[in-house]
């Protein structure tokens, strides 16, 4: 157990719909990273927040958005869903010790778009 | 940006055999991290290497960073069924609390008992 929690575990929805994925980082961690894992694209970085502020962005689609709240939990919003958005979505929080940015991944949310 | 290619994509070994996965880049890497993802699980951080020629060991796992910092390897000695999973190399782009991990495609290890 990494200490990072994600809800829900599974989500099944239809094309065109909107969903919200939730993540709580480890106690004390200020950073939240979102990743998408699919068979064809592998593990892809989406976006990072630190203490409520967006800090880094990957190839995140315009239909996707995220935010980090004052209690440090984060939400990833996916809208106008397409079949290709079906994937495993992970969030991670990190601790920096010296040069090492060690990331702790949550159990993931499996999204299925039908 | 820095990208990493990982080979092989799959590896099947008999329990007790050794296993190696390689991570290669066309550009010099500032760091390399290794993660393990068990089937149905999430990536788990194993190690980070930053120095040219660095070698680190964790029990049966040996991690190396090339002299030119363009490649890295993970070697497992005498594999066990508990080693099954996908091993990813990744590069952290950024500094301290700002950045992103760029992952290789992963090597999936199957171990036959």
PDB file of C-alpha atoms in Angstrom:
ATOM      1  CA  UNK A   1       0.000   0.000   0.000  1.00  0.00           C
ATOM      2  CA  UNK A   2       1.628   3.229  -1.201  1.00  0.00           C
ATOM      3  CA  UNK A   3      -0.547   5.535   0.899  1.00  0.00           C
ATOM      4  CA  UNK A   4      -1.998   7.151  -2.230  1.00  0.00           C
ATOM      5  CA  UNK A   5      -5.717   6.551  -2.646  1.00  0.00           C
ATOM      6  CA  UNK A   6      -7.762   6.717  -5.798  1.00  0.00           C
ATOM      7  CA  UNK A   7     -11.494   6.439  -6.359  1.00  0.00           C
ATOM      8  CA  UNK A   8     -13.308   4.862  -7.990  1.00  0.00           C
ATOM      9  CA  UNK A   9     -11.429   1.644  -8.808  1.00  0.00           C
ATOM     10  CA  UNK A  10     -13.479   0.996 -11.895  1.00  0.00           C
ATOM     11  CA  UNK A  11     -15.609   3.245 -14.038  1.00  0.00           C
ATOM     12  CA  UNK A  12     -17.715   2.207 -16.996  1.00  0.00           C
ATOM     13  CA  UNK A  13     -19.368   4.899 -19.043  1.00  0.00           C
ATOM     14  CA  UNK A  14     -20.496   5.751 -22.529  1.00  0.00           C
ATOM     15  CA  UNK A  15     -18.967   7.869 -25.256  1.00  0.00           C
ATOM     16  CA  UNK A  16     -19.698  11.554 -24.895  1.00  0.00           C
ATOM     17  CA  UNK A  17     -20.007  11.394 -21.136  1.00  0.00           C
ATOM     18  CA  UNK A  18     -17.964  13.153 -18.463  1.00  0.00           C
ATOM     19  CA  UNK A  19     -16.281  11.540 -15.469  1.00  0.00           C
ATOM     20  CA  UNK A  20     -14.253  12.665 -12.473  1.00  0.00           C
ATOM     21  CA  UNK A  21     -11.396  10.665 -11.011  1.00  0.00           C
ATOM     22  CA  UNK A  22     -10.248  11.442  -7.513  1.00  0.00           C
ATOM     23  CA  UNK A  23      -6.851  11.108  -5.867  1.00  0.00           C
ATOM     24  CA  UNK A  24      -5.547  11.731  -2.374  1.00  0.00           C
ATOM     25  CA  UNK A  25      -1.773  11.909  -2.002  1.00  0.00           C
ATOM     26  CA  UNK A  26       0.210  10.432   0.854  1.00  0.00           C
ATOM     27  CA  UNK A  27      -0.017  12.367   4.062  1.00  0.00           C
ATOM     28  CA  UNK A  28       2.426  15.257   3.887  1.00  0.00           C
ATOM     29  CA  UNK A  29       3.056  15.062   0.130  1.00  0.00           C
ATOM     30  CA  UNK A  30       2.220  18.277  -1.713  1.00  0.00           C
ATOM     31  CA  UNK A  31       2.647  17.005  -5.284  1.00  0.00           C
ATOM     32  CA  UNK A  32       0.160  15.065  -7.343  1.00  0.00           C
ATOM     33  CA  UNK A  33       0.971  13.629 -10.758  1.00  0.00           C
ATOM     34  CA  UNK A  34      -1.544  12.076 -13.157  1.00  0.00           C
ATOM     35  CA  UNK A  35      -0.608   9.345 -15.638  1.00  0.00           C
ATOM     36  CA  UNK A  36      -2.537   7.403 -18.253  1.00  0.00           C
ATOM     37  CA  UNK A  37      -1.627   3.789 -19.010  1.00  0.00           C
ATOM     38  CA  UNK A  38      -2.914   2.121 -22.134  1.00  0.00           C
ATOM     39  CA  UNK A  39      -1.735  -0.849 -24.183  1.00  0.00           C
ATOM     40  CA  UNK A  40      -0.795   1.202 -27.209  1.00  0.00           C
ATOM     41  CA  UNK A  41       0.594   4.339 -25.526  1.00  0.00           C
ATOM     42  CA  UNK A  42       2.169   2.864 -22.419  1.00  0.00           C
ATOM     43  CA  UNK A  43       2.529   5.054 -19.338  1.00  0.00           C
ATOM     44  CA  UNK A  44       2.032   8.700 -20.281  1.00  0.00           C
ATOM     45  CA  UNK A  45       2.390  11.714 -18.027  1.00  0.00           C
ATOM     46  CA  UNK A  46      -0.624  14.010 -18.079  1.00  0.00           C
ATOM     47  CA  UNK A  47      -0.221  16.785 -15.528  1.00  0.00           C
ATOM     48  CA  UNK A  48       1.356  17.709 -12.198  1.00  0.00           C
ATOM     49  CA  UNK A  49       0.172  19.884  -9.335  1.00  0.00           C
ATOM     50  CA  UNK A  50       2.135  21.120  -6.357  1.00  0.00           C
ATOM     51  CA  UNK A  51       0.327  22.629  -3.389  1.00  0.00           C
ATOM     52  CA  UNK A  52      -2.631  23.632  -5.548  1.00  0.00           C
ATOM     53  CA  UNK A  53      -0.630  25.045  -8.429  1.00  0.00           C
ATOM     54  CA  UNK A  54      -0.194  23.477 -11.844  1.00  0.00           C
ATOM     55  CA  UNK A  55       3.521  22.861 -12.306  1.00  0.00           C
ATOM     56  CA  UNK A  56       4.006  20.628 -15.341  1.00  0.00           C
ATOM     57  CA  UNK A  57       1.926  19.502 -18.265  1.00  0.00           C
ATOM     58  CA  UNK A  58       2.282  16.582 -20.637  1.00  0.00           C
ATOM     59  CA  UNK A  59       0.261  15.648 -23.706  1.00  0.00           C
ATOM     60  CA  UNK A  60      -3.014  16.130 -21.899  1.00  0.00           C
ATOM     61  CA  UNK A  61      -6.010  16.496 -24.175  1.00  0.00           C
ATOM     62  CA  UNK A  62      -8.057  19.700 -24.035  1.00  0.00           C
ATOM     63  CA  UNK A  63     -11.054  17.556 -23.058  1.00  0.00           C
ATOM     64  CA  UNK A  64      -9.179  16.659 -19.876  1.00  0.00           C
ATOM     65  CA  UNK A  65      -8.651  18.995 -16.955  1.00  0.00           C
ATOM     66  CA  UNK A  66      -7.429  18.666 -13.422  1.00  0.00           C
ATOM     67  CA  UNK A  67      -7.174  20.604 -10.224  1.00  0.00           C
ATOM     68  CA  UNK A  68      -5.730  20.253  -6.764  1.00  0.00           C
ATOM     69  CA  UNK A  69      -7.756  21.426  -3.817  1.00  0.00           C
ATOM     70  CA  UNK A  70      -6.629  23.112  -0.563  1.00  0.00           C
ATOM     71  CA  UNK A  71      -6.759  19.755   1.247  1.00  0.00           C
ATOM     72  CA  UNK A  72      -4.326  18.532  -1.472  1.00  0.00           C
ATOM     73  CA  UNK A  73      -6.598  15.967  -3.028  1.00  0.00           C
ATOM     74  CA  UNK A  74      -6.795  16.172  -6.793  1.00  0.00           C
ATOM     75  CA  UNK A  75      -9.427  15.493  -9.382  1.00  0.00           C
ATOM     76  CA  UNK A  76      -8.987  14.629 -13.039  1.00  0.00           C
ATOM     77  CA  UNK A  77     -11.980  15.506 -15.187  1.00  0.00           C
ATOM     78  CA  UNK A  78     -12.428  13.748 -18.501  1.00  0.00           C
ATOM     79  CA  UNK A  79     -15.172  15.015 -20.792  1.00  0.00           C
ATOM     80  CA  UNK A  80     -16.635  14.162 -24.197  1.00  0.00           C
ATOM     81  CA  UNK A  81     -15.260  10.703 -23.674  1.00  0.00           C
ATOM     82  CA  UNK A  82     -14.140   8.621 -26.632  1.00  0.00           C
ATOM     83  CA  UNK A  83     -13.477   4.907 -26.922  1.00  0.00           C
ATOM     84  CA  UNK A  84      -9.767   5.648 -27.016  1.00  0.00           C
ATOM     85  CA  UNK A  85      -9.890   7.188 -23.557  1.00  0.00           C
ATOM     86  CA  UNK A  86     -10.342   3.724 -22.075  1.00  0.00           C
ATOM     87  CA  UNK A  87      -7.263   3.214 -19.955  1.00  0.00           C
ATOM     88  CA  UNK A  88      -5.863   2.893 -16.480  1.00  0.00           C
ATOM     89  CA  UNK A  89      -5.392   6.286 -14.825  1.00  0.00           C
ATOM     90  CA  UNK A  90      -2.845   6.539 -12.057  1.00  0.00           C
ATOM     91  CA  UNK A  91      -2.062   9.355  -9.756  1.00  0.00           C
ATOM     92  CA  UNK A  92       1.149   9.587  -7.801  1.00  0.00           C
ATOM     93  CA  UNK A  93       2.573  11.744  -5.070  1.00  0.00           C
ATOM     94  CA  UNK A  94       6.242  12.254  -4.485  1.00  0.00           C
ATOM     95  CA  UNK A  95       8.912  12.887  -1.940  1.00  0.00           C
ATOM     96  CA  UNK A  96      12.160  14.598  -2.892  1.00  0.00           C
ATOM     97  CA  UNK A  97      15.266  13.513  -1.031  1.00  0.00           C
ATOM     98  CA  UNK A  98      18.415  15.066  -2.414  1.00  0.00           C
ATOM     99  CA  UNK A  99      18.381  14.461  -6.165  1.00  0.00           C
ATOM    100  CA  UNK A 100      15.781  11.744  -5.981  1.00  0.00           C
ATOM    101  CA  UNK A 101      12.150  12.414  -6.833  1.00  0.00           C
ATOM    102  CA  UNK A 102      10.530   9.167  -5.718  1.00  0.00           C
ATOM    103  CA  UNK A 103       6.965   8.767  -6.862  1.00  0.00           C
ATOM    104  CA  UNK A 104       4.354   6.700  -5.048  1.00  0.00           C
ATOM    105  CA  UNK A 105       1.562   5.485  -7.278  1.00  0.00           C
ATOM    106  CA  UNK A 106      -2.010   4.892  -6.279  1.00  0.00           C
ATOM    107  CA  UNK A 107      -3.893   1.710  -7.237  1.00  0.00           C
ATOM    108  CA  UNK A 108      -5.363   3.380 -10.316  1.00  0.00           C
ATOM    109  CA  UNK A 109      -8.806   3.897 -11.786  1.00  0.00           C
ATOM    110  CA  UNK A 110      -9.725   1.673 -14.699  1.00  0.00           C
ATOM    111  CA  UNK A 111     -11.907   3.600 -17.124  1.00  0.00           C
ATOM    112  CA  UNK A 112     -13.895   1.763 -19.739  1.00  0.00           C
ATOM    113  CA  UNK A 113     -15.710   3.813 -22.365  1.00  0.00           C
ATOM    114  CA  UNK A 114     -18.356   1.892 -24.280  1.00  0.00           C
TER     115      UNK A 114
ATOM    116  CA  UNK B   1      12.725  16.003 -24.760  1.00  0.00           C
ATOM    117  CA  UNK B   2      14.530  12.980 -23.472  1.00  0.00           C
ATOM    118  CA  UNK B   3      13.012   9.686 -24.562  1.00  0.00           C
ATOM    119  CA  UNK B   4      14.023   6.192 -23.638  1.00  0.00           C
ATOM    120  CA  UNK B   5      13.695   2.961 -25.584  1.00  0.00           C
ATOM    121  CA  UNK B   6      13.461  -0.232 -23.608  1.00  0.00           C
ATOM    122  CA  UNK B   7      14.266  -3.751 -24.759  1.00  0.00           C
ATOM    123  CA  UNK B   8      13.191  -6.454 -24.870  1.00  0.00           C
ATOM    124  CA  UNK B   9       9.437  -5.970 -24.749  1.00  0.00           C
ATOM    125  CA  UNK B  10       8.871  -9.462 -23.321  1.00  0.00           C
ATOM    126  CA  UNK B  11      11.095 -12.040 -21.697  1.00  0.00           C
ATOM    127  CA  UNK B  12      10.207 -15.547 -20.612  1.00  0.00           C
ATOM    128  CA  UNK B  13      12.723 -17.291 -18.363  1.00  0.00           C
ATOM    129  CA  UNK B  14      12.904 -20.470 -16.354  1.00  0.00           C
ATOM    130  CA  UNK B  15      12.999 -19.907 -12.635  1.00  0.00           C
ATOM    131  CA  UNK B  16      16.608 -19.618 -11.576  1.00  0.00           C
ATOM    132  CA  UNK B  17      17.788 -18.067 -14.844  1.00  0.00           C
ATOM    133  CA  UNK B  18      19.052 -14.505 -15.041  1.00  0.00           C
ATOM    134  CA  UNK B  19      17.180 -11.625 -16.654  1.00  0.00           C
ATOM    135  CA  UNK B  20      18.290  -8.279 -18.030  1.00  0.00           C
ATOM    136  CA  UNK B  21      16.352  -5.355 -19.421  1.00  0.00           C
ATOM    137  CA  UNK B  22      17.968  -2.428 -21.194  1.00  0.00           C
ATOM    138  CA  UNK B  23      17.057   1.201 -21.496  1.00  0.00           C
ATOM    139  CA  UNK B  24      18.636   3.337 -24.220  1.00  0.00           C
ATOM    140  CA  UNK B  25      18.564   6.984 -25.181  1.00  0.00           C
ATOM    141  CA  UNK B  26      20.043   8.951 -28.056  1.00  0.00           C
ATOM    142  CA  UNK B  27      20.723  11.864 -25.705  1.00  0.00           C
ATOM    143  CA  UNK B  28      22.500  12.146 -22.388  1.00  0.00           C
ATOM    144  CA  UNK B  29      20.192  11.450 -19.485  1.00  0.00           C
ATOM    145  CA  UNK B  30      20.277  13.467 -16.267  1.00  0.00           C
ATOM    146  CA  UNK B  31      18.907  10.531 -14.301  1.00  0.00           C
ATOM    147  CA  UNK B  32      17.242   7.180 -14.732  1.00  0.00           C
ATOM    148  CA  UNK B  33      14.642   5.604 -12.491  1.00  0.00           C
ATOM    149  CA  UNK B  34      13.391   2.028 -12.438  1.00  0.00           C
ATOM    150  CA  UNK B  35       9.887   0.910 -11.488  1.00  0.00           C
ATOM    151  CA  UNK B  36       8.247  -2.492 -11.180  1.00  0.00           C
ATOM    152  CA  UNK B  37       4.586  -3.093 -11.900  1.00  0.00           C
ATOM    153  CA  UNK B  38       3.134  -6.423 -10.857  1.00  0.00           C
ATOM    154  CA  UNK B  39       0.238  -7.799 -12.923  1.00  0.00           C
ATOM    155  CA  UNK B  40      -2.886  -5.862 -11.958  1.00  0.00           C
ATOM    156  CA  UNK B  41      -0.837  -3.520  -9.794  1.00  0.00           C
ATOM    157  CA  UNK B  42       0.676  -0.088  -9.880  1.00  0.00           C
ATOM    158  CA  UNK B  43       4.244   1.013 -10.587  1.00  0.00           C
ATOM    159  CA  UNK B  44       6.532   0.801  -7.572  1.00  0.00           C
ATOM    160  CA  UNK B  45       9.732   2.813  -7.392  1.00  0.00           C
ATOM    161  CA  UNK B  46      12.874   0.680  -7.231  1.00  0.00           C
ATOM    162  CA  UNK B  47      15.787   3.074  -7.608  1.00  0.00           C
ATOM    163  CA  UNK B  48      17.201   6.233  -9.165  1.00  0.00           C
ATOM    164  CA  UNK B  49      20.659   6.528 -10.719  1.00  0.00           C
ATOM    165  CA  UNK B  50      22.297   9.868 -11.500  1.00  0.00           C
ATOM    166  CA  UNK B  51      26.055   9.335 -11.808  1.00  0.00           C
ATOM    167  CA  UNK B  52      27.981   8.175 -14.841  1.00  0.00           C
ATOM    168  CA  UNK B  53      28.952   4.512 -14.480  1.00  0.00           C
ATOM    169  CA  UNK B  54      26.906   4.131 -11.316  1.00  0.00           C
ATOM    170  CA  UNK B  55      26.113   0.600 -10.163  1.00  0.00           C
ATOM    171  CA  UNK B  56      23.676  -0.147  -7.374  1.00  0.00           C
ATOM    172  CA  UNK B  57      22.518  -3.445  -5.973  1.00  0.00           C
ATOM    173  CA  UNK B  58      19.352  -4.456  -4.189  1.00  0.00           C
ATOM    174  CA  UNK B  59      19.603  -8.121  -3.223  1.00  0.00           C
ATOM    175  CA  UNK B  60      19.368 -10.000  -6.557  1.00  0.00           C
ATOM    176  CA  UNK B  61      18.808  -6.802  -8.582  1.00  0.00           C
ATOM    177  CA  UNK B  62      21.709  -4.881 -10.093  1.00  0.00           C
ATOM    178  CA  UNK B  63      21.164  -1.488 -11.692  1.00  0.00           C
ATOM    179  CA  UNK B  64      23.712   0.208 -13.929  1.00  0.00           C
ATOM    180  CA  UNK B  65      23.962   3.636 -15.511  1.00  0.00           C
ATOM    181  CA  UNK B  66      26.231   3.818 -18.529  1.00  0.00           C
ATOM    182  CA  UNK B  67      29.433   5.811 -18.624  1.00  0.00           C
ATOM    183  CA  UNK B  68      27.981   8.138 -21.241  1.00  0.00           C
ATOM    184  CA  UNK B  69      24.674   8.330 -19.333  1.00  0.00           C
ATOM    185  CA  UNK B  70      22.803   7.213 -22.438  1.00  0.00           C
ATOM    186  CA  UNK B  71      21.838   3.753 -21.291  1.00  0.00           C
ATOM    187  CA  UNK B  72      20.916   1.802 -18.221  1.00  0.00           C
ATOM    188  CA  UNK B  73      20.244  -1.793 -17.348  1.00  0.00           C
ATOM    189  CA  UNK B  74      18.490  -3.825 -14.701  1.00  0.00           C
ATOM    190  CA  UNK B  75      19.804  -7.329 -14.116  1.00  0.00           C
ATOM    191  CA  UNK B  76      18.078  -9.907 -11.953  1.00  0.00           C
ATOM    192  CA  UNK B  77      20.125 -12.882 -10.827  1.00  0.00           C
ATOM    193  CA  UNK B  78      18.436 -16.257 -10.335  1.00  0.00           C
ATOM    194  CA  UNK B  79      14.880 -15.154 -11.045  1.00  0.00           C
ATOM    195  CA  UNK B  80      12.029 -16.200  -8.817  1.00  0.00           C
ATOM    196  CA  UNK B  81       8.302 -16.309  -9.514  1.00  0.00           C
ATOM    197  CA  UNK B  82       7.941 -13.210  -7.345  1.00  0.00           C
ATOM    198  CA  UNK B  83       9.953 -11.279  -9.961  1.00  0.00           C
ATOM    199  CA  UNK B  84       7.081 -11.532 -12.453  1.00  0.00           C
ATOM    200  CA  UNK B  85       5.879  -8.160 -13.672  1.00  0.00           C
ATOM    201  CA  UNK B  86       6.723  -5.285 -15.975  1.00  0.00           C
ATOM    202  CA  UNK B  87       9.887  -3.323 -15.380  1.00  0.00           C
ATOM    203  CA  UNK B  88       9.969   0.275 -16.544  1.00  0.00           C
ATOM    204  CA  UNK B  89      12.815   2.686 -16.834  1.00  0.00           C
ATOM    205  CA  UNK B  90      11.893   6.350 -16.601  1.00  0.00           C
ATOM    206  CA  UNK B  91      13.556   9.725 -16.744  1.00  0.00           C
ATOM    207  CA  UNK B  92      12.513  12.506 -14.425  1.00  0.00           C
ATOM    208  CA  UNK B  93      12.407  15.819 -16.299  1.00  0.00           C
ATOM    209  CA  UNK B  94      12.386  18.810 -14.034  1.00  0.00           C
ATOM    210  CA  UNK B  95      13.765  19.919 -10.747  1.00  0.00           C
ATOM    211  CA  UNK B  96      12.806  19.142  -7.200  1.00  0.00           C
ATOM    212  CA  UNK B  97       9.027  19.518  -6.966  1.00  0.00           C
ATOM    213  CA  UNK B  98       8.274  20.364 -10.578  1.00  0.00           C
ATOM    214  CA  UNK B  99       8.500  17.927 -13.425  1.00  0.00           C
ATOM    215  CA  UNK B 100       7.355  14.721 -15.002  1.00  0.00           C
ATOM    216  CA  UNK B 101       8.388  11.130 -15.498  1.00  0.00           C
ATOM    217  CA  UNK B 102       8.914   9.925 -19.053  1.00  0.00           C
ATOM    218  CA  UNK B 103       8.609   6.156 -19.136  1.00  0.00           C
ATOM    219  CA  UNK B 104      10.089   3.571 -21.425  1.00  0.00           C
ATOM    220  CA  UNK B 105       7.745   1.002 -22.921  1.00  0.00           C
ATOM    221  CA  UNK B 106       8.562  -1.567 -20.264  1.00  0.00           C
ATOM    222  CA  UNK B 107       9.814  -5.133 -20.289  1.00  0.00           C
ATOM    223  CA  UNK B 108       7.347  -7.775 -19.161  1.00  0.00           C
ATOM    224  CA  UNK B 109       9.000 -10.672 -17.377  1.00  0.00           C
ATOM    225  CA  UNK B 110       7.383 -14.086 -17.135  1.00  0.00           C
ATOM    226  CA  UNK B 111       9.027 -16.714 -14.933  1.00  0.00           C
ATOM    227  CA  UNK B 112       8.250 -20.403 -15.420  1.00  0.00           C
ATOM    228  CA  UNK B 113       8.469 -22.368 -12.189  1.00  0.00           C
TER     229      UNK B 113
END
